[in-house]
GROMACS .gro file of C-alpha atoms in nm:
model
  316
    1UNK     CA    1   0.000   0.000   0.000
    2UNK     CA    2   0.288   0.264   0.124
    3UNK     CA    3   0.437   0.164  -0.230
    4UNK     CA    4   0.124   0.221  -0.436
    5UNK     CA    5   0.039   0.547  -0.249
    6UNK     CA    6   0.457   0.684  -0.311
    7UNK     CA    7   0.390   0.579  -0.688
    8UNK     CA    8   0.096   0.777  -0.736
    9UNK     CA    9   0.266   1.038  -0.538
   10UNK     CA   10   0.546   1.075  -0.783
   11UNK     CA   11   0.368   1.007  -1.063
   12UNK     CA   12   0.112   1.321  -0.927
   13UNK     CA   13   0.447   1.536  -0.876
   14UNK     CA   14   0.590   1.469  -1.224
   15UNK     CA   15   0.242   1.556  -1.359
   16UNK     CA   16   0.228   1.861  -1.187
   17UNK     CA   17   0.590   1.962  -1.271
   18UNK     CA   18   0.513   1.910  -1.655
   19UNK     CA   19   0.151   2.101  -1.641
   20UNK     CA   20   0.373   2.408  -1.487
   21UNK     CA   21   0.659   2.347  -1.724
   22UNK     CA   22   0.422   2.388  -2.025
   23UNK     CA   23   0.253   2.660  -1.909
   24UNK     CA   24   0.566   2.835  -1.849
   25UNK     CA   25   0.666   2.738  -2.221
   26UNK     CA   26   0.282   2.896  -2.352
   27UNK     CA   27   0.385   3.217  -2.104
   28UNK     CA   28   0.728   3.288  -2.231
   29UNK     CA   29   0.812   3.514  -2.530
   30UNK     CA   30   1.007   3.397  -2.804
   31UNK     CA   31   1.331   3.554  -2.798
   32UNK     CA   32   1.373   3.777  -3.079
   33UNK     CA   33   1.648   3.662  -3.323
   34UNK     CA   34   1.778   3.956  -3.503
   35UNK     CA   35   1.991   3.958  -3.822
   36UNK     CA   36   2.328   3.852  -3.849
   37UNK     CA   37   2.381   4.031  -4.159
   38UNK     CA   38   2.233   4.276  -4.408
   39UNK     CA   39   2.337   4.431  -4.672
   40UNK     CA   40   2.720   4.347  -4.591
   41UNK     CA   41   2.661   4.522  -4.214
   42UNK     CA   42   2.753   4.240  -3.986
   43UNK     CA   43   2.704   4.219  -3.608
   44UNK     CA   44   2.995   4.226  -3.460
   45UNK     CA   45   2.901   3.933  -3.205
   46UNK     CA   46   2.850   4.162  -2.880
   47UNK     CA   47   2.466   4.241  -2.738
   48UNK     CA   48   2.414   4.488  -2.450
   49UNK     CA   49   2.070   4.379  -2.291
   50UNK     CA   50   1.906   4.582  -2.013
   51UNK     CA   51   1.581   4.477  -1.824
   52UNK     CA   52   1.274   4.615  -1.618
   53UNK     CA   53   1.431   4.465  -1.258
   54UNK     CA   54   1.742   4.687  -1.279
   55UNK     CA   55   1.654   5.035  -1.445
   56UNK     CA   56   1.964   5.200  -1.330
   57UNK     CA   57   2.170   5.062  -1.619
   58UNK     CA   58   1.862   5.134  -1.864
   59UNK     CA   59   1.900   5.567  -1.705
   60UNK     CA   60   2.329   5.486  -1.764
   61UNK     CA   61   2.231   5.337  -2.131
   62UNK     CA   62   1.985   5.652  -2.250
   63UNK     CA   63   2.208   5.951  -2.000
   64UNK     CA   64   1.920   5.940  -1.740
   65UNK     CA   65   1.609   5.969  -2.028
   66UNK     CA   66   1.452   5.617  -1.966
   67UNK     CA   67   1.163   5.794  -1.831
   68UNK     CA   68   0.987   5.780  -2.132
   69UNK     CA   69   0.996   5.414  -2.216
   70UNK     CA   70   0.925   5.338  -1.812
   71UNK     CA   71   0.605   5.458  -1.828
   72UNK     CA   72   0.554   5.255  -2.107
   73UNK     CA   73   0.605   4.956  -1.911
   74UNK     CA   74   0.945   4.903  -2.026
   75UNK     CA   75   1.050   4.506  -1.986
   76UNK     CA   76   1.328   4.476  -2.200
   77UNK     CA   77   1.612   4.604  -2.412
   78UNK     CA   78   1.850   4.444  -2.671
   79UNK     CA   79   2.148   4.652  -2.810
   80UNK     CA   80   2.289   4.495  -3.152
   81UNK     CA   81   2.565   4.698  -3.365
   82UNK     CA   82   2.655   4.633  -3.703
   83UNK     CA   83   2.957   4.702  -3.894
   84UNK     CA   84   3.065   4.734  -4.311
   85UNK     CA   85   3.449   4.859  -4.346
   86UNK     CA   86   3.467   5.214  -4.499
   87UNK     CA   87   3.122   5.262  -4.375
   88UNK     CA   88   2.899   5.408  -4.051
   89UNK     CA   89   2.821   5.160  -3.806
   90UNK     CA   90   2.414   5.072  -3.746
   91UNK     CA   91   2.276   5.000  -3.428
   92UNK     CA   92   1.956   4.812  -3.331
   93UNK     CA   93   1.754   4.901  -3.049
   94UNK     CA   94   1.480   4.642  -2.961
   95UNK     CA   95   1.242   4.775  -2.684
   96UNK     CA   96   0.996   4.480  -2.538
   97UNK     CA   97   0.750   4.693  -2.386
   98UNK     CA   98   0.423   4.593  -2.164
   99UNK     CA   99   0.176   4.538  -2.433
  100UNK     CA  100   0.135   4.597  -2.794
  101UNK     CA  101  -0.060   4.909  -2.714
  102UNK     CA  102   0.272   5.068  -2.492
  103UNK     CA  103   0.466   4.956  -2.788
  104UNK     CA  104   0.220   5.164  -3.030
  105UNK     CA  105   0.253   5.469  -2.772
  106UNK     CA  106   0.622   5.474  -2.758
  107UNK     CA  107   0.632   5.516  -3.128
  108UNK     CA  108   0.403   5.740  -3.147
  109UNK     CA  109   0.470   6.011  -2.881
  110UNK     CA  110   0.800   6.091  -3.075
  111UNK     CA  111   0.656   6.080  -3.417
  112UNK     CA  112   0.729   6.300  -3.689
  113UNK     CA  113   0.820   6.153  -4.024
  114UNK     CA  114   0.758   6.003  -4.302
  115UNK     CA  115   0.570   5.578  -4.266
  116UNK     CA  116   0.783   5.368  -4.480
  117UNK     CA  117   0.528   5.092  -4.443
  118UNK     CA  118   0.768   4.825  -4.193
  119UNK     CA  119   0.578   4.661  -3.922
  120UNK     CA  120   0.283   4.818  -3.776
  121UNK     CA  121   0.392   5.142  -3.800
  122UNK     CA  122   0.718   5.296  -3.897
  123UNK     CA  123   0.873   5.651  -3.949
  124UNK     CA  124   1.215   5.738  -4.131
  125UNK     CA  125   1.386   6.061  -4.092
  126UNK     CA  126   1.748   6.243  -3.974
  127UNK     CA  127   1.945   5.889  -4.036
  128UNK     CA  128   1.687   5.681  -3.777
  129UNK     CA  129   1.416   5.457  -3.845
  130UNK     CA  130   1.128   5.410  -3.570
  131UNK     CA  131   0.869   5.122  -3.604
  132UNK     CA  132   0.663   4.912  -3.365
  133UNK     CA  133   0.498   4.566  -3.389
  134UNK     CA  134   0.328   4.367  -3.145
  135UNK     CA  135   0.469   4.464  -2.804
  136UNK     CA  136   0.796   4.579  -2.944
  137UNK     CA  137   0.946   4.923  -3.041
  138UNK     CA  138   1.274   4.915  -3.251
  139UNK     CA  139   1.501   5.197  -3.340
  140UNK     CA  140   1.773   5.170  -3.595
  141UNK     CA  141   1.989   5.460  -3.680
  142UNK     CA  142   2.336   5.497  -3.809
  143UNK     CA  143   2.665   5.689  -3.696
  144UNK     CA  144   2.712   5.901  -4.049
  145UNK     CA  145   2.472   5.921  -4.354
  146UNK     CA  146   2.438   5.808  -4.727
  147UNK     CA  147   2.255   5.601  -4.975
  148UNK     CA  148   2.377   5.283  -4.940
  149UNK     CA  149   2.318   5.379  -4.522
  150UNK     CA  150   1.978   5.452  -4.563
  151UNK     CA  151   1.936   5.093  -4.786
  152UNK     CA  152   2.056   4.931  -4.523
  153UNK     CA  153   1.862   5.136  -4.232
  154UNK     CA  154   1.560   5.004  -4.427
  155UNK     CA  155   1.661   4.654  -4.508
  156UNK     CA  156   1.748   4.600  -4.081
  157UNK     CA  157   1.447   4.729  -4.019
  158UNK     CA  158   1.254   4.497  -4.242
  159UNK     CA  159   1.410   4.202  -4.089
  160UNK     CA  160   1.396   4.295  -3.791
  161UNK     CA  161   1.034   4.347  -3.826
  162UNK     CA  162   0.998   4.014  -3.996
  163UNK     CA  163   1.147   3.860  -3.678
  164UNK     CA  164   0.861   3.958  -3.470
  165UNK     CA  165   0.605   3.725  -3.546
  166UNK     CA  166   0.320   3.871  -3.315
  167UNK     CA  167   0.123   4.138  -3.379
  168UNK     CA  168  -0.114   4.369  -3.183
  169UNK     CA  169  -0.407   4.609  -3.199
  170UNK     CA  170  -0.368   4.964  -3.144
  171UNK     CA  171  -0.567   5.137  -2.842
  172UNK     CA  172  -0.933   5.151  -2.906
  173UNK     CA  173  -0.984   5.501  -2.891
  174UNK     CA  174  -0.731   5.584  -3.167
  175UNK     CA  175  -1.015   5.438  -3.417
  176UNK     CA  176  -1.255   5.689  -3.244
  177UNK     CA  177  -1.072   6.008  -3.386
  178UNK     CA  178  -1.257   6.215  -3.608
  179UNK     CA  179  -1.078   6.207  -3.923
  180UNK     CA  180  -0.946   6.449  -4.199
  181UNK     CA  181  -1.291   6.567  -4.247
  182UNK     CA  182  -1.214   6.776  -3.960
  183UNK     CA  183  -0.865   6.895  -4.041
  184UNK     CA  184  -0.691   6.563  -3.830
  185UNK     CA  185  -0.318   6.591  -3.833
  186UNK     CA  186  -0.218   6.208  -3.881
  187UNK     CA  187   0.104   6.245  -3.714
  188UNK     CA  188   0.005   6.454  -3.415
  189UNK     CA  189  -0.127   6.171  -3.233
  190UNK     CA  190  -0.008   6.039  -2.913
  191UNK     CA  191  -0.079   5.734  -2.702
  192UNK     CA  192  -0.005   5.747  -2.355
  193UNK     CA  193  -0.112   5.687  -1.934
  194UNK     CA  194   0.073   5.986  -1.781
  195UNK     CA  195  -0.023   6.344  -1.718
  196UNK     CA  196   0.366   6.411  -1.720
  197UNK     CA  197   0.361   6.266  -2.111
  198UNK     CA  198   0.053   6.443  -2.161
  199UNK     CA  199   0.214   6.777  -2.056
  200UNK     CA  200   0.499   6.728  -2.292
  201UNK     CA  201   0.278   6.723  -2.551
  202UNK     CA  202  -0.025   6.964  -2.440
  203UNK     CA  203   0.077   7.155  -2.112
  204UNK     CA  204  -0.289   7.118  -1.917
  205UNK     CA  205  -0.161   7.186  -1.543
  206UNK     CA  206   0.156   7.045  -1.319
  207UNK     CA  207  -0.127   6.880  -1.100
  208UNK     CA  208  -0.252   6.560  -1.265
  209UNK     CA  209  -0.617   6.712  -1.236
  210UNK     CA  210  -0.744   6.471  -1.483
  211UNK     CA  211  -0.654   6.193  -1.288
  212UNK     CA  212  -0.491   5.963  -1.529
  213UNK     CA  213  -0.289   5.649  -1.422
  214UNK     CA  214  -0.156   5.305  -1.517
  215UNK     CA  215  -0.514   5.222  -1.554
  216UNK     CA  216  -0.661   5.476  -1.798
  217UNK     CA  217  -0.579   5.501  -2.125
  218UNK     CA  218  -0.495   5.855  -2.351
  219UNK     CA  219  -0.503   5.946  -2.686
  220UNK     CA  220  -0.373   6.327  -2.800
  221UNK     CA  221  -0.470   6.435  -3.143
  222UNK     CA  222  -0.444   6.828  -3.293
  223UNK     CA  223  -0.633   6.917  -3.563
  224UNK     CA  224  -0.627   7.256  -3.806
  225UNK     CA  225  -0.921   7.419  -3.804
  226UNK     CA  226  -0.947   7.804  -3.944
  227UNK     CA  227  -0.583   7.722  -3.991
  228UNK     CA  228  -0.550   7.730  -3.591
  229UNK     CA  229  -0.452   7.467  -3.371
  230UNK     CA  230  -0.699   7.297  -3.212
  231UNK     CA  231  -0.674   6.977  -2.951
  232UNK     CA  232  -0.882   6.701  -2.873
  233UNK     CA  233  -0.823   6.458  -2.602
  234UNK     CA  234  -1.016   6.098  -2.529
  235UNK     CA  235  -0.916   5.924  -2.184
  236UNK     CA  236  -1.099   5.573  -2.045
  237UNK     CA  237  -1.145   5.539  -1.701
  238UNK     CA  238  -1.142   5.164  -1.531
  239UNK     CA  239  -1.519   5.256  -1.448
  240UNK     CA  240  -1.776   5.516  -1.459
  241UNK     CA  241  -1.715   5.614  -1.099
  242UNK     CA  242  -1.365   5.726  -1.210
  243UNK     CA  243  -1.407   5.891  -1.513
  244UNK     CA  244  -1.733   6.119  -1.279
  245UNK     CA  245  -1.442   6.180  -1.022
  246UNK     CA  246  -1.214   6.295  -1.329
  247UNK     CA  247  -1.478   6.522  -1.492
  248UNK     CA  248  -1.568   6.697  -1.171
  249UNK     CA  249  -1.183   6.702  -1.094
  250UNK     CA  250  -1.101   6.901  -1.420
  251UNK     CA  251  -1.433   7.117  -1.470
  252UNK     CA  252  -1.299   7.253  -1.075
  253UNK     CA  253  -0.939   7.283  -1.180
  254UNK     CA  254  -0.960   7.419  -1.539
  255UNK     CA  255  -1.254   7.599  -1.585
  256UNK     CA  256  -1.353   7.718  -1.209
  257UNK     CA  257  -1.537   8.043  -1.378
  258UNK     CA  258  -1.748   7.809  -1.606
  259UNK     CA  259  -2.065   7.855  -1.366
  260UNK     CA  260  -2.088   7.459  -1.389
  261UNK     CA  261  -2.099   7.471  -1.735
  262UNK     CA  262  -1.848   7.217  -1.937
  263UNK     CA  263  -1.719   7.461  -2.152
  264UNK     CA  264  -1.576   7.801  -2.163
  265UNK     CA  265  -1.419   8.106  -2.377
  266UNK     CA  266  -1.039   8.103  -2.239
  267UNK     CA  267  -0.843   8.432  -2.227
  268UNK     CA  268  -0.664   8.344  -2.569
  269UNK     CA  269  -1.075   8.362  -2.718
  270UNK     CA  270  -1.058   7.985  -2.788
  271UNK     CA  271  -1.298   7.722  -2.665
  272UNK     CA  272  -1.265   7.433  -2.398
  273UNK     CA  273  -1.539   7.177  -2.362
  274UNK     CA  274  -1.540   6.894  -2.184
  275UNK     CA  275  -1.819   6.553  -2.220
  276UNK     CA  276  -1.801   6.239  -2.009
  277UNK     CA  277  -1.996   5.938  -2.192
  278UNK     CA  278  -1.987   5.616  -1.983
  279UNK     CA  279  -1.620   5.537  -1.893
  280UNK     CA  280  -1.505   5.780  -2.100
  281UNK     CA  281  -1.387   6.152  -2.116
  282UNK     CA  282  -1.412   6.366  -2.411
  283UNK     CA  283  -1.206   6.709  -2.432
  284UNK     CA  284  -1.151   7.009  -2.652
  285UNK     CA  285  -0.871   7.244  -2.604
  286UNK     CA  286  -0.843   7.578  -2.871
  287UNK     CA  287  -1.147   7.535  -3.090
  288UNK     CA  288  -1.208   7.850  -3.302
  289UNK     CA  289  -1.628   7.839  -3.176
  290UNK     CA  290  -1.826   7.625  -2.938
  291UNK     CA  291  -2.026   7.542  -3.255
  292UNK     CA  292  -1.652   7.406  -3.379
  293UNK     CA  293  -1.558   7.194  -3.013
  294UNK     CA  294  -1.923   7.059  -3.024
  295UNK     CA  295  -1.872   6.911  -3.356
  296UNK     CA  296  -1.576   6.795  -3.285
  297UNK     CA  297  -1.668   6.615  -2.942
  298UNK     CA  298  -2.044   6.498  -3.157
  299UNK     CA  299  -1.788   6.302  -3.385
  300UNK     CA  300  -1.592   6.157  -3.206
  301UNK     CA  301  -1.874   5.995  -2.964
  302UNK     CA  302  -2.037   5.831  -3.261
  303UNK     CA  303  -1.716   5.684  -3.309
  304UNK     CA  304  -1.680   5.528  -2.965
  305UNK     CA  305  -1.645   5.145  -2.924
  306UNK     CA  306  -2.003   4.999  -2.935
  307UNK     CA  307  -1.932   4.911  -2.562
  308UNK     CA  308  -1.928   5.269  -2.419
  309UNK     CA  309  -2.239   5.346  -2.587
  310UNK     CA  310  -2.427   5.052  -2.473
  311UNK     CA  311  -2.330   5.163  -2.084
  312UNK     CA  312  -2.436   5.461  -2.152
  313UNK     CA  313  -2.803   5.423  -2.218
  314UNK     CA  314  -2.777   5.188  -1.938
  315UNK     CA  315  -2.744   5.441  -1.683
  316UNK     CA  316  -2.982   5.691  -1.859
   0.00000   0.00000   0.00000
């Protein structure tokens, strides 16, 4: 009997061990194998790799400016360089970030150029090219310019693209922007989940009065209208109770002479207006009119994942 019961105890145990093994196996990322070699630029054999558990060599790596990528939900870096006698060597930066939606708002907050159409997105500009797939962010830029350094910018970028084999949606709300009807710049917008990113972009106050976290999600967008600058800024709460506690929060902090109201003529004659629907917060920062910031807020609620609306005439 003690036999029987000690086989079925190891035989439990070895079960158990192989469950957690493969779950492990299903958990765990596939490394990343980058090129070896393109377009005669060869690796010379040495990777720097930095990680999420020790940041202080990630601030050494970037001179103190890993800020950015941190509150991004940074979880891994891998440093390649590449070399080609008589020519500038290339560098690969691979950024593993928290989700495919960080990886999309690291690209994007610093966006300016030209897509080139590698990965999910992709910009290249001043001897660098940006791109993001799945929950990875890549930079590739060379020490000196020239044709055959911009081929080969490209052509690392493509395979390093190519050796990311997942891919990820982009934040909901991007897809709830209204679009060049309204005068959208493309390249103005910005993912993010920090008021600090947010005021880097579009100072709104040094307190985070809008009350936005690891948990809420923010999308930045200017548009031209009249030929002026106008903003428009979508945030998602957890809940409803948060995005309430947000609204009241900013109509208190920003527009205190409002009377209540959720929108106002500011001192530069420009309009703010503000809209909570469900879970979700709706702002317009330097509209020409109210007429103008009303459209504007009117379009992009009738974009809004079918979700939000639902809740909403819910709790009507």
């Amino acid at each position: 009997m003690k036999i029987w019961t000690c086989l079925l105890l190891t035989v439990w145990m070895f079960t158990a061990t192989a469950i957690a093994a493969d779950k492990e196996k299903v958990n765990m990322k596939p490394r990343i194998s980058l090129p070896l070699e393109t377009a005669g630029w060869i690796w010379d054999g040495k990777e720097e790799r930095h990680n999420s558990e020790n940041s202080e060599t990630l601030f050494a790596y970037m001179n103190g400016a890993a800020e950015l990528y941190l509150a991004y939900g940074f979880q891994h870096l891998t440093v390649r360089r590449y070399e080609k006698p008589g020519q500038p060597a290339i560098t690969i930066e691979l950024y593993e970030m928290a989700s495919a939606k960080d990886a999309y708002g690291v690209f994007t907050f610093e966006r300016q150029d030209e897509p080139v159409g590698i990965g999910q997105g992709s910009e290249f500009g001043g001897g660098m090219l940006r791109l993001w797939k799945g929950g990875y962010f890549a930079s590739v830029y060379a020490e000196g310019e020239g044709a055959a350094v911009e081929s080969a910018l490209l052509a690392l970028g493509q395979a390093t693209a190519a050796a990311i084999y997942d891919t990820g949606p982009e934040p909901e709300l991007i897809a709830s922007l209204p679009d060049r009807n309204f005068g959208l710049v493309e390249r103005s917008v910005r993912f993010f989940r920090s008021h600090v990113l947010l005021n880097q972009r579009f100072f709104l106050a040094h307190q985070n009065i809008l009350n936005i976290n690891g948990k809420t999600e923010a999308v930045l967008a200017e548009y031209l209208q009249n030929g002026q600058k106008t903003h428009l800024l979508l945030i998602r709460y957890p809940d409803e109770m948060a995005a309430k506690e947000a609204y009241q929060s900013f109509l208190k902090a920003y527009l205190p002479d409002a009377g209540g109201k959720n929108g106002a003529k500011t001192e530069d004659q420009r309009w703010t207006l503000a809209r909570r629907k469900a879970e979700v917060l709706l702002l317009v920062f330097g509209a020409p009119t109210e007429n103008a910031a009303l459209a504007l807020i009117q379009a992009a609620e009738e974009k809004l994942p079918q979700n939000e609306t639902k809740r909403q005439h819910q709790g009507r």
